[in-house]
Amino acid sequence: MLVKLPLALAALATADALQVAAPLRAQMSAVRMPPATRLPSLSPRSCQVARAPVVQLATAAAEEEPPKSSLMETLTTGSFFALWYLFNIGYNIYNKKALNALPIPWTMALLQLFVGIPYCFALWLTGIRKAPKLSQENIKTLVPVSLGHLGTHIGAVISLGAGAVSFTHIVKASEPVVSAALSAVMLGAIYSPITYLTLLPIVGGVALASLKELSFTWLGFGAAMLSNLSSALRGILAKTTMGGGVGENMSEANLYGVLTIMAFVFLIPISLAIEPPAAVMASIAAAKSAGLTSGYLWTQSIMAGAFYYLYNEVAFLALGRVNPVTHAVGNTIKRVVIIIASVIAFKTPISTLGVVGSSIAITGTLLYSLAKSKFG
């Protein structure tokens, strides 16, 4: 395919040249050539001989030219996926360490949203990235989507603080079930029977993994399901309210930045009401009395916020470059990598039933994505 591409481009260029030359030929035909002006005729064999070196050179050039663009595209996409996995692992580890030291999930979620805001403004103010331009009407349109973004984040943070990282991601693998149900109710979207059948292993796998989960808590399970519900709502609201686009310079990265800023603003009063400054200071004092330094607490918290923003931004870049099937496979592998990394990092014990259940659930998630892409 890569070898044929230059030849195809050459054919297109030749066709364009013939179209441009047609009017010139019409004009030239009206001009009579002087009788003395005769060009020497060429035999068919001489034409073949003259043409052979040209064809050989063109073919050789096509064969020898390295597919730089295709190779660079593949390397770039692979780099984005690698960074997506790396930043995601970093976020889950730093976030869990921060929550173990400071069990104030609402404040931690607020801090994590804030960390990405200076990064956004730095890119916009320096001109590295064009700043978004939004009207009041655009902002109103984004309010429900940003609330869905907030619910997705706060639910995940609370769940990660209440139980094991691996268990949170097993429960979050059931998001397709919530998404399919809400799509049917709110959008009237009905999928094929095969797609719905793939939801069964997801539900069964999560149920099996929950039965013998040593760190199971209803708070952790409920918060993870809240994250699933909010994520599904965010996707549906984005489809229904943002079909025609919102504002200017609203690339995928800028959209994520704007949603982060809006979610941060909405979370401020909620966080202060649930975890007032006195409760936050008491948590910090308890951590220090346990031997943890201020440097450790700040490092875990800030790094969690930095990795959170980076992995989401890189995810936009990575998934925007691939087709739905590659997206589904990549997302499934990501969840497996996070579960394995968290088990190793925190030495989390997992029962045999938990391993079987999580494997079934994650496989079901992959099958759902593939079936939805193929059958609808």
Short mmCIF file of C-alpha atoms in Angstrom, two decimals, residues 72-369:
data_model
loop_
_atom_site.label_atom_id
_atom_site.label_comp_id
_atom_site.label_asym_id
_atom_site.label_seq_id
_atom_site.Cartn_x
_atom_site.Cartn_y
_atom_site.Cartn_z
CA MET A 72 6.00 8.66 12.32
CA GLU A 73 2.22 8.45 12.68
CA THR A 74 2.51 4.99 14.21
CA LEU A 75 5.29 6.04 16.57
CA THR A 76 3.39 9.16 17.63
CA THR A 77 0.21 7.22 18.33
CA GLY A 78 2.17 4.55 20.19
CA SER A 79 3.87 7.24 22.28
CA PHE A 80 0.51 8.75 23.20
CA PHE A 81 -0.80 5.36 24.30
CA ALA A 82 2.35 4.68 26.34
CA LEU A 83 2.07 8.07 28.06
CA TRP A 84 -1.64 7.51 28.63
CA TYR A 85 -0.92 4.25 30.47
CA LEU A 86 2.07 5.69 32.35
CA PHE A 87 0.27 8.83 33.53
CA ASN A 88 -2.79 6.77 34.49
CA ILE A 89 -0.70 4.41 36.60
CA GLY A 90 1.05 7.39 38.19
CA TYR A 91 -2.26 9.03 39.03
CA ASN A 92 -3.75 5.94 40.66
CA ILE A 93 -0.66 5.29 42.76
CA TYR A 94 -0.10 8.89 43.90
CA ASN A 95 -3.82 9.42 44.47
CA LYS A 96 -4.12 6.31 46.64
CA LYS A 97 -1.04 7.29 48.68
CA ALA A 98 -2.43 10.80 49.18
CA LEU A 99 -5.83 9.45 50.26
CA ASN A 100 -4.21 6.94 52.63
CA ALA A 101 -2.36 9.83 54.29
CA LEU A 102 -5.20 12.36 54.09
CA PRO A 103 -8.67 10.73 54.03
CA ILE A 104 -10.37 13.89 52.75
CA PRO A 105 -11.51 12.86 49.24
CA TRP A 106 -13.57 15.98 48.48
CA THR A 107 -10.61 18.26 49.20
CA MET A 108 -8.24 15.99 47.29
CA ALA A 109 -10.56 15.99 44.28
CA LEU A 110 -10.72 19.80 44.43
CA LEU A 111 -6.93 20.07 44.58
CA GLN A 112 -6.51 17.66 41.67
CA LEU A 113 -8.82 19.74 39.49
CA PHE A 114 -6.97 22.92 40.46
CA VAL A 115 -3.51 21.61 39.55
CA GLY A 116 -4.41 21.43 35.86
CA ILE A 117 -5.71 25.01 35.67
CA PRO A 118 -2.31 26.84 35.73
CA TYR A 119 -1.15 24.46 33.01
CA CYS A 120 -4.11 25.46 30.82
CA PHE A 121 -3.61 29.19 31.34
CA ALA A 122 0.13 28.91 30.68
CA LEU A 123 -0.57 27.37 27.27
CA TRP A 124 -3.23 29.95 26.45
CA LEU A 125 -1.30 33.02 27.61
CA THR A 126 1.90 32.04 25.79
CA GLY A 127 0.04 31.30 22.58
CA ILE A 128 1.24 27.71 22.47
CA ARG A 129 -2.40 26.78 22.29
CA LYS A 130 -5.15 29.09 21.05
CA ALA A 131 -7.30 30.29 23.93
CA PRO A 132 -10.97 29.26 23.76
CA LYS A 133 -13.58 31.95 23.18
CA LEU A 134 -16.93 31.30 24.83
CA SER A 135 -20.12 33.32 25.06
CA GLN A 136 -22.51 33.21 28.00
CA GLU A 137 -24.74 30.93 25.97
CA ASN A 138 -21.80 28.58 25.33
CA ILE A 139 -21.03 28.45 29.05
CA LYS A 140 -24.67 27.62 29.85
CA THR A 141 -24.48 24.79 27.34
CA LEU A 142 -21.38 23.38 29.02
CA VAL A 143 -22.79 23.53 32.58
CA PRO A 144 -24.51 20.10 32.54
CA VAL A 145 -21.54 18.50 30.80
CA SER A 146 -19.13 19.95 33.38
CA LEU A 147 -21.35 18.65 36.20
CA GLY A 148 -21.13 15.20 34.65
CA HIS A 149 -17.37 15.63 34.50
CA LEU A 150 -17.35 16.60 38.18
CA GLY A 151 -19.44 13.60 39.20
CA THR A 152 -17.17 11.26 37.25
CA HIS A 153 -14.10 12.58 39.03
CA ILE A 154 -15.41 12.87 42.59
CA GLY A 155 -17.01 9.43 42.43
CA ALA A 156 -13.73 7.85 41.37
CA VAL A 157 -11.72 9.68 44.05
CA ILE A 158 -14.11 8.66 46.83
CA SER A 159 -14.11 5.05 45.62
CA LEU A 160 -10.32 4.93 45.40
CA GLY A 161 -10.09 6.25 48.96
CA ALA A 162 -12.66 3.78 50.32
CA GLY A 163 -11.21 0.59 48.86
CA ALA A 164 -8.52 -0.99 46.73
CA VAL A 165 -7.56 0.60 43.42
CA SER A 166 -8.04 -2.72 41.65
CA PHE A 167 -11.61 -3.10 42.93
CA THR A 168 -12.57 0.44 41.86
CA HIS A 169 -11.46 -0.28 38.31
CA ILE A 170 -13.29 -3.61 38.27
CA VAL A 171 -16.52 -1.82 39.19
CA LYS A 172 -15.81 0.96 36.70
CA ALA A 173 -15.58 -1.70 34.00
CA SER A 174 -19.39 -1.91 34.28
CA GLU A 175 -19.84 1.59 32.82
CA PRO A 176 -21.15 0.17 29.48
CA VAL A 177 -24.14 -1.28 31.35
CA VAL A 178 -25.08 2.14 32.72
CA SER A 179 -24.37 3.83 29.40
CA ALA A 180 -26.57 1.40 27.45
CA ALA A 181 -29.46 1.83 29.90
CA LEU A 182 -29.29 5.63 29.90
CA SER A 183 -28.94 5.78 26.12
CA ALA A 184 -32.13 3.76 25.74
CA VAL A 185 -34.06 5.91 28.24
CA MET A 186 -32.78 9.38 27.33
CA LEU A 187 -31.93 9.04 23.64
CA GLY A 188 -34.14 6.16 22.57
CA ALA A 189 -31.02 4.42 21.28
CA ILE A 190 -31.60 0.67 20.95
CA TYR A 191 -28.60 -1.52 20.18
CA SER A 192 -28.47 -4.95 18.57
CA PRO A 193 -29.27 -8.06 20.67
CA ILE A 194 -25.63 -9.18 20.34
CA THR A 195 -24.46 -5.92 21.91
CA TYR A 196 -26.84 -6.35 24.85
CA LEU A 197 -25.71 -9.96 25.34
CA THR A 198 -22.16 -8.75 25.92
CA LEU A 199 -23.41 -6.87 28.99
CA LEU A 200 -24.08 -10.17 30.79
CA PRO A 201 -20.41 -11.09 31.39
CA ILE A 202 -19.79 -7.54 32.63
CA VAL A 203 -22.53 -7.76 35.26
CA GLY A 204 -21.62 -11.33 36.19
CA GLY A 205 -17.90 -10.58 36.39
CA VAL A 206 -18.36 -7.56 38.65
CA ALA A 207 -20.71 -9.56 40.88
CA LEU A 208 -18.20 -12.42 41.20
CA ALA A 209 -15.32 -10.04 41.93
CA SER A 210 -17.38 -8.28 44.61
CA LEU A 211 -18.32 -11.48 46.46
CA LYS A 212 -14.84 -12.21 47.80
CA GLU A 213 -13.33 -8.72 47.59
CA LEU A 214 -11.38 -8.27 50.83
CA SER A 215 -11.55 -4.47 50.68
CA PHE A 216 -15.23 -4.31 49.68
CA THR A 217 -17.23 -1.41 51.10
CA TRP A 218 -20.58 -0.14 49.97
CA LEU A 219 -19.14 3.37 49.89
CA GLY A 220 -16.41 2.28 47.47
CA PHE A 221 -18.86 0.35 45.30
CA GLY A 222 -21.49 3.10 45.33
CA ALA A 223 -18.98 5.86 44.55
CA ALA A 224 -17.58 3.88 41.61
CA MET A 225 -21.11 3.42 40.27
CA LEU A 226 -21.71 7.17 40.74
CA SER A 227 -18.63 7.74 38.60
CA ASN A 228 -20.04 5.38 35.96
CA LEU A 229 -23.42 7.11 36.01
CA SER A 230 -21.87 10.58 35.76
CA SER A 231 -19.55 9.51 32.94
CA ALA A 232 -22.45 8.05 30.95
CA LEU A 233 -24.52 11.20 31.53
CA ARG A 234 -21.60 13.37 30.47
CA GLY A 235 -21.37 11.52 27.17
CA ILE A 236 -25.11 11.71 26.52
CA LEU A 237 -25.32 15.40 27.45
CA ALA A 238 -22.38 16.16 25.21
CA LYS A 239 -24.22 14.52 22.29
CA THR A 240 -27.51 16.30 22.93
CA THR A 241 -26.22 19.79 23.77
CA MET A 242 -22.98 20.11 21.82
CA GLY A 243 -23.94 18.71 18.44
CA GLY A 244 -23.16 21.94 16.61
CA GLY A 245 -19.98 22.72 18.49
CA VAL A 246 -19.44 25.22 21.28
CA GLY A 247 -17.41 28.43 21.06
CA GLU A 248 -14.21 29.12 19.15
CA ASN A 249 -10.87 27.30 19.39
CA MET A 250 -12.60 24.49 21.26
CA SER A 251 -10.31 21.62 20.39
CA GLU A 252 -10.63 18.41 22.38
CA ALA A 253 -7.80 19.49 24.69
CA ASN A 254 -9.34 22.94 25.20
CA LEU A 255 -12.75 21.43 25.85
CA TYR A 256 -11.26 19.26 28.56
CA GLY A 257 -9.49 22.29 30.05
CA VAL A 258 -12.71 24.34 30.14
CA LEU A 259 -14.65 21.46 31.71
CA THR A 260 -11.93 21.10 34.36
CA ILE A 261 -12.12 24.80 35.26
CA MET A 262 -15.92 24.73 35.47
CA ALA A 263 -15.93 21.54 37.55
CA PHE A 264 -13.40 23.11 39.93
CA VAL A 265 -15.62 26.17 40.43
CA PHE A 266 -18.68 24.01 41.12
CA LEU A 267 -16.79 21.80 43.57
CA ILE A 268 -15.48 24.66 45.76
CA PRO A 269 -18.67 25.25 47.81
CA ILE A 270 -19.49 21.53 47.99
CA SER A 271 -16.02 20.65 49.24
CA LEU A 272 -16.02 23.44 51.83
CA ALA A 273 -19.42 22.33 53.10
CA ILE A 274 -18.53 18.64 53.45
CA GLU A 275 -14.91 19.07 54.53
CA PRO A 276 -14.53 22.53 56.11
CA PRO A 277 -11.05 23.98 56.73
CA ALA A 278 -11.08 22.75 60.34
CA ALA A 279 -11.57 19.15 59.18
CA VAL A 280 -8.80 19.50 56.60
CA MET A 281 -6.35 20.90 59.14
CA ALA A 282 -7.24 18.11 61.58
CA SER A 283 -6.50 15.51 58.90
CA ILE A 284 -3.14 17.12 58.12
CA ALA A 285 -2.26 17.22 61.83
CA ALA A 286 -3.13 13.53 62.20
CA ALA A 287 -0.92 12.64 59.23
CA LYS A 288 2.01 14.60 60.67
CA SER A 289 1.57 12.97 64.07
CA ALA A 290 1.85 9.62 62.28
CA GLY A 291 5.31 10.63 61.06
CA LEU A 292 4.46 11.98 57.61
CA THR A 293 6.14 15.23 56.61
CA SER A 294 4.56 18.23 54.90
CA GLY A 295 6.80 17.59 51.90
CA TYR A 296 5.48 14.05 51.53
CA LEU A 297 1.86 15.16 51.78
CA TRP A 298 2.29 17.96 49.24
CA THR A 299 4.26 15.73 46.86
CA GLN A 300 1.63 12.98 46.78
CA SER A 301 -1.22 15.47 46.41
CA ILE A 302 0.35 17.67 43.71
CA MET A 303 1.70 14.73 41.71
CA ALA A 304 -1.74 13.08 41.78
CA GLY A 305 -3.26 16.27 40.35
CA ALA A 306 -0.57 16.62 37.69
CA PHE A 307 -0.89 13.01 36.54
CA TYR A 308 -4.68 13.30 36.58
CA TYR A 309 -4.71 16.20 34.15
CA LEU A 310 -1.96 14.82 31.94
CA TYR A 311 -3.44 11.35 31.54
CA ASN A 312 -6.80 12.80 30.55
CA GLU A 313 -5.28 15.19 28.02
CA VAL A 314 -3.07 12.49 26.50
CA ALA A 315 -6.09 10.18 26.38
CA PHE A 316 -7.86 12.73 24.15
CA LEU A 317 -4.82 12.87 21.87
CA ALA A 318 -4.37 9.09 21.75
CA LEU A 319 -7.97 8.07 21.20
CA GLY A 320 -8.53 10.80 18.63
CA ARG A 321 -5.96 9.13 16.35
CA VAL A 322 -7.40 5.61 16.23
CA ASN A 323 -10.57 3.83 15.13
CA PRO A 324 -13.22 2.58 17.59
CA VAL A 325 -11.86 -0.98 17.64
CA THR A 326 -8.34 0.14 18.55
CA HIS A 327 -9.89 2.49 21.09
CA ALA A 328 -11.75 -0.41 22.72
CA VAL A 329 -8.70 -2.66 22.83
CA GLY A 330 -6.49 0.14 24.15
CA ASN A 331 -8.96 1.07 26.87
CA THR A 332 -9.29 -2.56 27.96
CA ILE A 333 -5.53 -3.04 28.12
CA LYS A 334 -5.25 0.20 30.10
CA ARG A 335 -7.61 -1.10 32.78
CA VAL A 336 -5.71 -4.39 33.02
CA VAL A 337 -2.39 -2.56 33.30
CA ILE A 338 -3.72 -0.31 36.08
CA ILE A 339 -5.10 -3.25 38.07
CA ILE A 340 -1.83 -5.18 37.80
CA ALA A 341 0.28 -2.11 38.63
CA SER A 342 -1.85 -1.26 41.68
CA VAL A 343 -1.74 -4.84 42.97
CA ILE A 344 2.05 -4.80 42.71
CA ALA A 345 2.47 -1.30 44.16
CA PHE A 346 0.19 -1.81 47.17
CA LYS A 347 0.55 -5.60 47.51
CA THR A 348 -3.23 -5.92 47.35
CA PRO A 349 -4.43 -9.47 48.02
CA ILE A 350 -6.93 -10.73 45.43
CA SER A 351 -8.89 -13.96 45.76
CA THR A 352 -9.14 -16.50 42.96
CA LEU A 353 -12.79 -15.59 42.51
CA GLY A 354 -11.77 -11.94 42.28
CA VAL A 355 -9.29 -12.70 39.50
CA VAL A 356 -11.87 -14.75 37.59
CA GLY A 357 -14.59 -12.15 38.06
CA SER A 358 -12.41 -9.22 37.03
CA SER A 359 -11.18 -11.11 33.96
CA ILE A 360 -14.75 -11.88 32.88
CA ALA A 361 -15.89 -8.29 33.46
CA ILE A 362 -13.00 -6.73 31.55
CA THR A 363 -13.40 -9.20 28.68
CA GLY A 364 -17.09 -8.35 28.57
CA THR A 365 -16.23 -4.66 28.33
CA LEU A 366 -14.03 -5.34 25.32
CA LEU A 367 -16.70 -7.50 23.67
CA TYR A 368 -19.31 -4.79 24.24
CA SER A 369 -17.16 -2.14 22.57
#
